Amino acid sequence: MGKIVGLTGDETAAEAMRQINPDVLAAYPITPQTEIVQNFSQFVANGVVSTEMIRVESEHSAMSACIGAAASGARAMTATSANGLALMWEICYIAASYRLPIVMPLVNRALSGPINIHCDHSDSMGARDSGWIQLYSENCQEIYDNLIQAIRIAEDKEVLLPVMVTLDGFIISHAMERVEILEDEKVTEFIGEYKNPYSLLDVDNPVTWGPLDLYDYYFEHKRQQIEAIEKAGEVIQRVGKEFKEISGRSYELMENYRLEGADLVIVAAGSTAGTVKAVVNQLREEGVKAGLLKIRAFRPFPVREVSQALKNAKAVAILDRSVSFGAEGGPIFLEIRSALFEEAKRVPVVNYIYGLGGRDIGIDEIKAVYKNLERIAQTKKIEKLVGYLGLRE
Amino acid sequence: MKEKGWKEIPLGGLILEAGNAEKYATGGWRTYRPVRDEKKCNDCLLCWVYCPDSSIIVEEAKIKGFDYEHCKGCGICSAQCPKDAIEMVEETKFVLQEKGEQ
């Protein structure tokens, strides 16, 4: 039997990492990620893990150290937030293009400026084109489950890509919840061993990492990356099924919450999905056919699954916790609106930007969204394509 | 060298074979071509020592010429030659010559 414990999101991530027991952890502290590495360093100090911990001078170095370690055949991890991710930006692209399966919890925090330490998704959404797989977590349990699955997804031979597992800063990272922890041996067995076929330390089979790659081959290497992240969709589903066998909890690319016969659907990612579920339950009791589509994998984006889930809705609202300045709507909205273009029947879709810099979102705001969806479903008219939730005029 | 498709090449831009840079012709990058004056050259081989692209061809301690498939025209050989025996000549001159123009 595993155990049931009360842990914050950051403690949960550290606990998952203790069980993963990576060969190398290189990290630099940043709020609200700090407690992950702080807790993990305690495990290192107490000899509970055999991890080589590198205290680097910046996130740029953290990701660089992870790349060196992973290319040497080590299982490498780091963790960061917001500006930390921004500082490792350049190296994130390199990790993905070298096909190194580094796994990183990302505690979502607003990017400066003005400086802000609270949650929004501007950090991870900004890194959406870096070639990393992105899994969003709704609560502490999902952080734990996603991190363990992320190792398997990243290291799958058909994938070999880095994975970031996101958790909402403070809302989840510093909130204590009930978490089911598996036995250490079960996790060890589930994740298996990382074997890079081309280790830098394999002196009998020397290879060159990171050579110049110009107009004659760069494009082909990008095409390989496209193939890998497309394959990752199937691998995420397969690993989700296998994870159910050891945990009883199943995972897909996304979660359909009371979507059967739902006319009014909200799409959300991260902790807000939990609040939406509470509203859906209330509305269903009142006879309103409300539902939620929760995005788990944003990269790869499950285009077919999402349009399949939404095509029969009468009105859809997409909640985005980040802005794509100058675009007509947030990143998730743009993705879904594009996915629905292939459907014969036109589904009315609106976008709400919310929660920037940690602005709270509650039951009332979400109810107002469903109210608006009800109006759109009745009148078939969209008054405002992109709105702002919880913003003062 | 025939260029391969994306399914045939190693992942991540890895090079699995040591020393295969030789197969990659970089001479086309050159703007200035080193030309040796055999009368001035005393085969001291300093150019061979300095050349960053191993493009000075030497046989039995004598300079035989340049490997123009790999020489990028950096001019280091010309700069360090104690006898001033290597002149850097603009490539366009040779192109025009080949076309029979002045």
GROMACS .gro file of C-alpha atoms in nm, chain A:
model
  393
    1MET     CA    1   0.000   0.000   0.000
    2GLY     CA    2   0.106   0.354  -0.065
    3LYS     CA    3   0.020   0.631   0.175
    4ILE     CA    4  -0.215   0.925   0.199
    5VAL     CA    5  -0.052   1.248   0.311
    6GLY     CA    6  -0.116   1.620   0.330
    7LEU     CA    7   0.129   1.806   0.109
    8THR     CA    8   0.157   2.141  -0.064
    9GLY     CA    9   0.210   2.145  -0.439
   10ASP     CA   10   0.580   2.217  -0.403
   11GLU     CA   11   0.619   1.943  -0.140
   12THR     CA   12   0.431   1.704  -0.368
   13ALA     CA   13   0.668   1.780  -0.656
   14ALA     CA   14   0.967   1.723  -0.426
   15GLU     CA   15   0.816   1.394  -0.305
   16ALA     CA   16   0.769   1.273  -0.662
   17MET     CA   17   1.126   1.373  -0.738
   18ARG     CA   18   1.249   1.183  -0.430
   19GLN     CA   19   1.089   0.868  -0.570
   20ILE     CA   20   1.217   0.939  -0.922
   21ASN     CA   21   1.563   0.983  -0.766
   22PRO     CA   22   1.723   1.157  -1.066
   23ASP     CA   23   2.098   1.122  -1.121
   24VAL     CA   24   2.138   1.497  -1.144
   25LEU     CA   25   1.936   1.794  -1.022
   26ALA     CA   26   2.059   2.141  -1.119
   27ALA     CA   27   1.848   2.432  -1.001
   28TYR     CA   28   1.838   2.793  -0.894
   29PRO     CA   29   1.578   2.922  -0.648
   30ILE     CA   30   1.288   3.143  -0.757
   31THR     CA   31   0.952   3.210  -0.592
   32PRO     CA   32   0.719   3.014  -0.594
   33GLN     CA   33   0.936   2.720  -0.705
   34THR     CA   34   1.185   2.754  -0.417
   35GLU     CA   35   1.025   2.499  -0.184
   36ILE     CA   36   1.055   2.221  -0.443
   37VAL     CA   37   1.431   2.245  -0.451
   38GLN     CA   38   1.451   2.333  -0.081
   39ASN     CA   39   1.265   2.013   0.011
   40PHE     CA   40   1.463   1.811  -0.240
   41SER     CA   41   1.796   1.941  -0.109
   42GLN     CA   42   1.689   1.807   0.232
   43PHE     CA   43   1.653   1.463   0.074
   44VAL     CA   44   2.002   1.500  -0.072
   45ALA     CA   45   2.147   1.613   0.263
   46ASN     CA   46   1.982   1.322   0.443
   47GLY     CA   47   2.107   1.072   0.187
   48VAL     CA   48   1.755   0.959   0.098
   49VAL     CA   49   1.833   1.008  -0.271
   50SER     CA   50   2.153   0.941  -0.462
   51THR     CA   51   2.117   1.257  -0.673
   52GLU     CA   52   2.413   1.476  -0.759
   53MET     CA   53   2.279   1.821  -0.679
   54ILE     CA   54   2.435   2.114  -0.863
   55ARG     CA   55   2.377   2.457  -0.710
   56VAL     CA   56   2.412   2.669  -1.022
   57GLU     CA   57   2.441   3.048  -1.050
   58SER     CA   58   2.140   3.094  -1.280
   59GLU     CA   59   1.859   2.912  -1.459
   60HIS     CA   60   2.057   2.943  -1.782
   61SER     CA   61   2.323   2.732  -1.613
   62ALA     CA   62   2.063   2.500  -1.457
   63MET     CA   63   1.929   2.397  -1.795
   64SER     CA   64   2.280   2.382  -1.942
   65ALA     CA   65   2.391   2.147  -1.663
   66CYS     CA   66   2.084   1.931  -1.724
   67ILE     CA   67   2.172   1.910  -2.093
   68GLY     CA   68   2.530   1.803  -2.017
   69ALA     CA   69   2.407   1.548  -1.766
   70ALA     CA   70   2.133   1.406  -1.989
   71ALA     CA   71   2.371   1.383  -2.285
   72SER     CA   72   2.607   1.189  -2.059
   73GLY     CA   73   2.337   0.934  -1.993
   74ALA     CA   74   2.211   1.071  -1.661
   75ARG     CA   75   1.846   1.128  -1.571
   76ALA     CA   76   1.843   1.503  -1.512
   77MET     CA   77   1.582   1.733  -1.362
   78THR     CA   78   1.540   2.096  -1.267
   79ALA     CA   79   1.250   2.321  -1.158
   80THR     CA   80   1.172   2.686  -1.212
   81SER     CA   81   0.915   2.967  -1.244
   82ALA     CA   82   0.850   3.272  -1.462
   83ASN     CA   83   1.168   3.479  -1.502
   84GLY     CA   84   1.375   3.170  -1.426
   85LEU     CA   85   1.218   3.000  -1.728
   86ALA     CA   86   1.274   3.316  -1.929
   87LEU     CA   87   1.642   3.308  -1.842
   88MET     CA   88   1.675   2.944  -1.949
   89TRP     CA   89   1.479   3.010  -2.270
   90GLU     CA   90   1.769   2.971  -2.511
   91ILE     CA   91   1.875   2.646  -2.349
   92CYS     CA   92   1.519   2.508  -2.341
   93TYR     CA   93   1.519   2.504  -2.721
   94ILE     CA   94   1.855   2.329  -2.719
   95ALA     CA   95   1.733   2.061  -2.474
   96ALA     CA   96   1.441   1.983  -2.706
   97SER     CA   97   1.644   1.989  -3.025
   98TYR     CA   98   1.913   1.759  -2.878
   99ARG     CA   99   1.624   1.527  -2.787
  100LEU     CA  100   1.710   1.514  -2.419
  101PRO     CA  101   1.432   1.383  -2.193
  102ILE     CA  102   1.473   1.635  -1.910
  103VAL     CA  103   1.171   1.667  -1.680
  104MET     CA  104   1.098   2.000  -1.512
  105PRO     CA  105   0.821   2.108  -1.278
  106LEU     CA  106   0.728   2.465  -1.372
  107VAL     CA  107   0.548   2.660  -1.101
  108ASN     CA  108   0.342   2.904  -1.309
  109ARG     CA  109   0.407   3.266  -1.223
  110ALA     CA  110   0.350   3.593  -1.408
  111LEU     CA  111   0.646   3.720  -1.607
  112SER     CA  112   0.782   4.061  -1.507
  113GLY     CA  113   0.712   4.342  -1.540
  114PRO     CA  114   0.584   4.501  -1.341
  115ILE     CA  115   0.731   4.245  -1.108
  116ASN     CA  116   0.477   3.998  -0.972
  117ILE     CA  117   0.525   3.663  -0.799
  118HIS     CA  118   0.172   3.524  -0.839
  119CYS     CA  119   0.016   3.284  -1.082
  120ASP     CA  120  -0.055   3.316  -1.447
  121HIS     CA  121   0.046   3.107  -1.745
  122SER     CA  122   0.252   3.366  -1.931
  123ASP     CA  123   0.573   3.175  -1.853
  124SER     CA  124   0.475   2.833  -1.988
  125MET     CA  125   0.269   2.973  -2.276
  126GLY     CA  126   0.569   3.178  -2.382
  127ALA     CA  127   0.771   2.857  -2.404
  128ARG     CA  128   0.503   2.674  -2.604
  129ASP     CA  129   0.711   2.670  -2.924
  130SER     CA  130   1.035   2.555  -2.762
  131GLY     CA  131   0.966   2.191  -2.847
  132TRP     CA  132   0.887   2.086  -2.488
  133ILE     CA  133   0.590   1.870  -2.401
  134GLN     CA  134   0.363   2.057  -2.159
  135LEU     CA  135   0.135   1.889  -1.905
  136TYR     CA  136  -0.087   2.113  -1.689
  137SER     CA  137  -0.188   2.004  -1.339
  138GLU     CA  138  -0.516   2.087  -1.169
  139ASN     CA  139  -0.417   1.997  -0.812
  140CYS     CA  140  -0.145   1.840  -0.595
  141GLN     CA  141  -0.239   1.485  -0.691
  142GLU     CA  142  -0.199   1.566  -1.058
  143ILE     CA  143   0.142   1.720  -1.000
  144TYR     CA  144   0.254   1.394  -0.844
  145ASP     CA  145   0.095   1.176  -1.110
  146ASN     CA  146   0.209   1.397  -1.400
  147LEU     CA  147   0.571   1.409  -1.284
  148ILE     CA  148   0.599   1.031  -1.259
  149GLN     CA  149   0.434   0.982  -1.597
  150ALA     CA  150   0.649   1.261  -1.747
  151ILE     CA  151   0.964   1.054  -1.695
  152ARG     CA  152   0.819   0.770  -1.899
  153ILE     CA  153   0.681   1.001  -2.168
  154ALA     CA  154   1.005   1.196  -2.205
  155GLU     CA  155   1.226   0.888  -2.220
  156ASP     CA  156   1.007   0.687  -2.459
  157LYS     CA  157   1.220   0.591  -2.759
  158GLU     CA  158   0.965   0.736  -2.998
  159VAL     CA  159   0.959   1.067  -2.811
  160LEU     CA  160   1.291   1.162  -2.645
  161LEU     CA  161   1.179   1.514  -2.565
  162PRO     CA  162   1.183   1.724  -2.248
  163VAL     CA  163   0.861   1.763  -2.049
  164MET     CA  164   0.746   2.049  -1.829
  165VAL     CA  165   0.481   1.973  -1.571
  166THR     CA  166   0.308   2.292  -1.466
  167LEU     CA  167   0.143   2.380  -1.136
  168ASP     CA  168  -0.024   2.709  -1.054
  169GLY     CA  169   0.199   2.928  -0.836
  170PHE     CA  170   0.076   2.968  -0.476
  171ILE     CA  171  -0.277   2.847  -0.563
  172ILE     CA  172  -0.141   2.492  -0.583
  173SER     CA  173   0.229   2.525  -0.501
  174HIS     CA  174   0.161   2.657  -0.150
  175ALA     CA  175  -0.179   2.501  -0.079
  176MET     CA  176  -0.194   2.178   0.120
  177GLU     CA  177  -0.407   1.898  -0.018
  178ARG     CA  178  -0.467   1.529   0.027
  179VAL     CA  179  -0.226   1.336  -0.193
  180GLU     CA  180  -0.196   0.962  -0.254
  181ILE     CA  181   0.166   0.856  -0.275
  182LEU     CA  182   0.260   0.524  -0.431
  183GLU     CA  183   0.516   0.286  -0.281
  184ASP     CA  184   0.874   0.380  -0.371
  185GLU     CA  185   0.935   0.042  -0.540
  186LYS     CA  186   0.627   0.079  -0.758
  187VAL     CA  187   0.751   0.414  -0.888
  188THR     CA  188   1.105   0.282  -0.941
  189GLU     CA  189   0.966  -0.009  -1.138
  190PHE     CA  190   0.724   0.210  -1.337
  191ILE     CA  191   0.983   0.463  -1.451
  192GLY     CA  192   1.256   0.206  -1.526
  193GLU     CA  193   1.609   0.307  -1.619
  194TYR     CA  194   1.717   0.592  -1.847
  195LYS     CA  195   1.956   0.480  -2.114
  196ASN     CA  196   2.078   0.734  -2.366
  197PRO     CA  197   2.195   0.535  -2.669
  198TYR     CA  198   2.469   0.793  -2.733
  199SER     CA  199   2.627   0.883  -2.403
  200LEU     CA  200   2.900   1.147  -2.398
  201LEU     CA  201   3.082   0.932  -2.143
  202ASP     CA  202   3.082   0.623  -2.366
  203VAL     CA  203   3.445   0.663  -2.476
  204ASP     CA  204   3.435   0.344  -2.683
  205ASN     CA  205   3.164   0.491  -2.906
  206PRO     CA  206   3.245   0.860  -2.934
  207VAL     CA  207   2.985   1.089  -3.091
  208THR     CA  208   2.968   1.462  -3.155
  209TRP     CA  209   2.692   1.656  -2.977
  210GLY     CA  210   2.591   2.003  -3.086
  211PRO     CA  211   2.770   2.049  -3.418
  212LEU     CA  212   2.684   2.327  -3.660
  213ASP     CA  213   2.369   2.237  -3.854
  214LEU     CA  214   2.302   2.465  -4.148
  215TYR     CA  215   2.050   2.499  -4.430
  216ASP     CA  216   2.129   2.150  -4.555
  217TYR     CA  217   2.016   1.953  -4.244
  218TYR     CA  218   1.858   2.184  -3.982
  219PHE     CA  219   1.516   2.158  -4.149
  220GLU     CA  220   1.533   1.776  -4.144
  221HIS     CA  221   1.616   1.781  -3.771
  222LYS     CA  222   1.315   2.007  -3.706
  223ARG     CA  223   1.098   1.761  -3.899
  224GLN     CA  224   1.220   1.484  -3.666
  225GLN     CA  225   1.113   1.696  -3.369
  226ILE     CA  226   0.768   1.747  -3.521
  227GLU     CA  227   0.734   1.371  -3.564
  228ALA     CA  228   0.843   1.308  -3.206
  229ILE     CA  229   0.601   1.551  -3.044
  230GLU     CA  230   0.317   1.417  -3.260
  231LYS     CA  231   0.403   1.063  -3.143
  232ALA     CA  232   0.405   1.196  -2.788
  233GLY     CA  233   0.026   1.222  -2.804
  234GLU     CA  234  -0.009   0.843  -2.832
  235VAL     CA  235   0.264   0.787  -2.574
  236ILE     CA  236   0.094   1.018  -2.321
  237GLN     CA  237  -0.225   0.812  -2.360
  238ARG     CA  238  -0.042   0.479  -2.334
  239VAL     CA  239   0.155   0.585  -2.026
  240GLY     CA  240  -0.171   0.718  -1.875
  241LYS     CA  241  -0.331   0.373  -1.911
  242GLU     CA  242  -0.029   0.199  -1.759
  243PHE     CA  243  -0.025   0.449  -1.474
  244LYS     CA  244  -0.386   0.359  -1.397
  245GLU     CA  245  -0.279   0.001  -1.338
  246ILE     CA  246  -0.052   0.102  -1.052
  247SER     CA  247  -0.249   0.399  -0.916
  248GLY     CA  248  -0.615   0.353  -1.007
  249ARG     CA  249  -0.612   0.705  -1.155
  250SER     CA  250  -0.641   0.739  -1.530
  251TYR     CA  251  -0.507   1.015  -1.751
  252GLU     CA  252  -0.577   1.122  -2.107
  253LEU     CA  253  -0.460   1.418  -2.314
  254MET     CA  254  -0.750   1.612  -2.166
  255GLU     CA  255  -1.031   1.552  -1.921
  256ASN     CA  256  -1.396   1.558  -2.022
  257TYR     CA  257  -1.590   1.664  -1.714
  258ARG     CA  258  -1.966   1.612  -1.747
  259LEU     CA  259  -1.941   1.677  -2.120
  260GLU     CA  260  -2.206   1.417  -2.210
  261GLY     CA  261  -2.494   1.618  -2.351
  262ALA     CA  262  -2.336   1.945  -2.238
  263ASP     CA  263  -2.461   2.250  -2.426
  264LEU     CA  264  -2.247   2.509  -2.249
  265VAL     CA  265  -1.880   2.424  -2.218
  266ILE     CA  266  -1.589   2.600  -2.051
  267VAL     CA  267  -1.233   2.505  -2.145
  268ALA     CA  268  -0.967   2.565  -1.879
  269ALA     CA  269  -0.619   2.449  -1.776
  270GLY     CA  270  -0.461   2.433  -1.432
  271SER     CA  271  -0.620   2.497  -1.094
  272THR     CA  272  -0.914   2.694  -1.236
  273ALA     CA  273  -1.046   2.368  -1.382
  274GLY     CA  274  -1.121   2.260  -1.024
  275THR     CA  275  -1.328   2.571  -0.959
  276VAL     CA  276  -1.513   2.522  -1.288
  277LYS     CA  277  -1.599   2.164  -1.184
  278ALA     CA  278  -1.767   2.297  -0.869
  279VAL     CA  279  -1.975   2.539  -1.080
  280VAL     CA  280  -2.063   2.266  -1.332
  281ASN     CA  281  -2.196   2.049  -1.048
  282GLN     CA  282  -2.411   2.335  -0.914
  283LEU     CA  283  -2.547   2.422  -1.257
  284ARG     CA  284  -2.621   2.059  -1.341
  285GLU     CA  285  -2.830   2.039  -1.024
  286GLU     CA  286  -3.020   2.343  -1.146
  287GLY     CA  287  -3.082   2.169  -1.476
  288VAL     CA  288  -2.830   2.369  -1.682
  289LYS     CA  289  -2.638   2.145  -1.921
  290ALA     CA  290  -2.294   2.274  -1.829
  291GLY     CA  291  -1.963   2.093  -1.884
  292LEU     CA  292  -1.587   2.138  -1.863
  293LEU     CA  293  -1.309   2.042  -2.098
  294LYS     CA  294  -0.982   2.045  -1.907
  295ILE     CA  295  -0.663   2.076  -2.105
  296ARG     CA  296  -0.390   1.849  -1.968
  297ALA     CA  297  -0.153   1.828  -2.264
  298PHE     CA  298  -0.112   2.167  -2.429
  299ARG     CA  299   0.192   2.044  -2.624
  300PRO     CA  300   0.124   1.831  -2.815
  301PHE     CA  301  -0.218   1.992  -2.855
  302PRO     CA  302  -0.491   1.726  -2.893
  303VAL     CA  303  -0.659   1.887  -3.195
  304ARG     CA  304  -0.884   1.596  -3.296
  305GLU     CA  305  -0.984   1.505  -2.941
  306VAL     CA  306  -1.071   1.866  -2.857
  307SER     CA  307  -1.284   1.925  -3.166
  308GLN     CA  308  -1.456   1.590  -3.112
  309ALA     CA  309  -1.540   1.693  -2.755
  310LEU     CA  310  -1.666   2.039  -2.848
  311LYS     CA  311  -1.838   1.993  -3.183
  312ASN     CA  312  -2.184   1.934  -3.038
  313ALA     CA  313  -2.176   2.218  -2.785
  314LYS     CA  314  -2.409   2.514  -2.831
  315ALA     CA  315  -2.159   2.766  -2.693
  316VAL     CA  316  -1.800   2.738  -2.571
  317ALA     CA  317  -1.590   2.973  -2.356
  318ILE     CA  318  -1.214   2.929  -2.342
  319LEU     CA  319  -1.037   3.060  -2.034
  320ASP     CA  320  -0.682   3.180  -2.090
  321ARG     CA  321  -0.456   3.274  -1.800
  322SER     CA  322  -0.213   3.454  -2.031
  323VAL     CA  323  -0.211   3.708  -2.312
  324SER     CA  324  -0.067   3.688  -2.659
  325PHE     CA  325  -0.026   4.060  -2.709
  326GLY     CA  326  -0.161   4.172  -3.043
  327ALA     CA  327  -0.335   3.841  -3.116
  328GLU     CA  328  -0.712   3.803  -3.118
  329GLY     CA  329  -0.737   3.601  -2.798
  330GLY     CA  330  -0.517   3.392  -2.571
  331PRO     CA  331  -0.305   3.091  -2.672
  332ILE     CA  332  -0.558   2.819  -2.581
  333PHE     CA  333  -0.838   3.010  -2.758
  334LEU     CA  334  -0.638   3.046  -3.078
  335GLU     CA  335  -0.556   2.675  -3.072
  336ILE     CA  336  -0.915   2.562  -3.018
  337ARG     CA  337  -1.076   2.806  -3.258
  338SER     CA  338  -0.838   2.680  -3.524
  339ALA     CA  339  -0.916   2.315  -3.436
  340LEU     CA  340  -1.290   2.378  -3.471
  341PHE     CA  341  -1.250   2.527  -3.818
  342GLU     CA  342  -1.256   2.173  -3.962
  343GLU     CA  343  -1.600   2.102  -3.816
  344ALA     CA  344  -1.895   2.123  -4.055
  345LYS     CA  345  -2.116   2.287  -3.792
  346ARG     CA  346  -1.994   2.618  -3.662
  347VAL     CA  347  -1.966   2.623  -3.282
  348PRO     CA  348  -1.981   2.969  -3.122
  349VAL     CA  349  -1.659   3.018  -2.924
  350VAL     CA  350  -1.560   3.308  -2.702
  351ASN     CA  351  -1.246   3.380  -2.505
  352TYR     CA  352  -1.191   3.512  -2.155
  353ILE     CA  353  -0.852   3.633  -2.037
  354TYR     CA  354  -0.843   3.596  -1.657
  355GLY     CA  355  -0.625   3.568  -1.352
  356LEU     CA  356  -0.324   3.765  -1.473
  357GLY     CA  357  -0.065   3.825  -1.201
  358GLY     CA  358  -0.261   3.604  -0.961
  359ARG     CA  359  -0.595   3.790  -0.987
  360ASP     CA  360  -0.840   3.561  -0.809
  361ILE     CA  361  -1.111   3.378  -0.999
  362GLY     CA  362  -1.407   3.239  -0.813
  363ILE     CA  363  -1.745   3.071  -0.848
  364ASP     CA  364  -1.922   3.400  -0.933
  365GLU     CA  365  -1.694   3.487  -1.225
  366ILE     CA  366  -1.731   3.140  -1.370
  367LYS     CA  367  -2.109   3.147  -1.326
  368ALA     CA  368  -2.113   3.476  -1.519
  369VAL     CA  369  -1.928   3.301  -1.804
  370TYR     CA  370  -2.190   3.023  -1.816
  371LYS     CA  371  -2.463   3.290  -1.811
  372ASN     CA  372  -2.305   3.454  -2.114
  373LEU     CA  373  -2.280   3.116  -2.286
  374GLU     CA  374  -2.650   3.062  -2.221
  375ARG     CA  375  -2.724   3.395  -2.390
  376ILE     CA  376  -2.501   3.309  -2.688
  377ALA     CA  377  -2.669   2.968  -2.723
  378GLN     CA  378  -3.012   3.133  -2.727
  379THR     CA  379  -2.942   3.435  -2.946
  380LYS     CA  380  -2.667   3.274  -3.162
  381LYS     CA  381  -2.491   3.609  -3.135
  382ILE     CA  382  -2.144   3.681  -2.995
  383GLU     CA  383  -2.128   4.033  -2.859
  384LYS     CA  384  -1.766   4.022  -2.753
  385LEU     CA  385  -1.518   3.769  -2.887
  386VAL     CA  386  -1.246   3.831  -2.628
  387GLY     CA  387  -1.343   3.943  -2.277
  388TYR     CA  388  -1.161   3.998  -1.950
  389LEU     CA  389  -1.274   3.822  -1.635
  390GLY     CA  390  -1.229   3.998  -1.301
  391LEU     CA  391  -1.078   4.312  -1.455
  392ARG     CA  392  -1.179   4.657  -1.327
  393GLU     CA  393  -1.286   4.898  -1.599
   0.00000   0.00000   0.00000
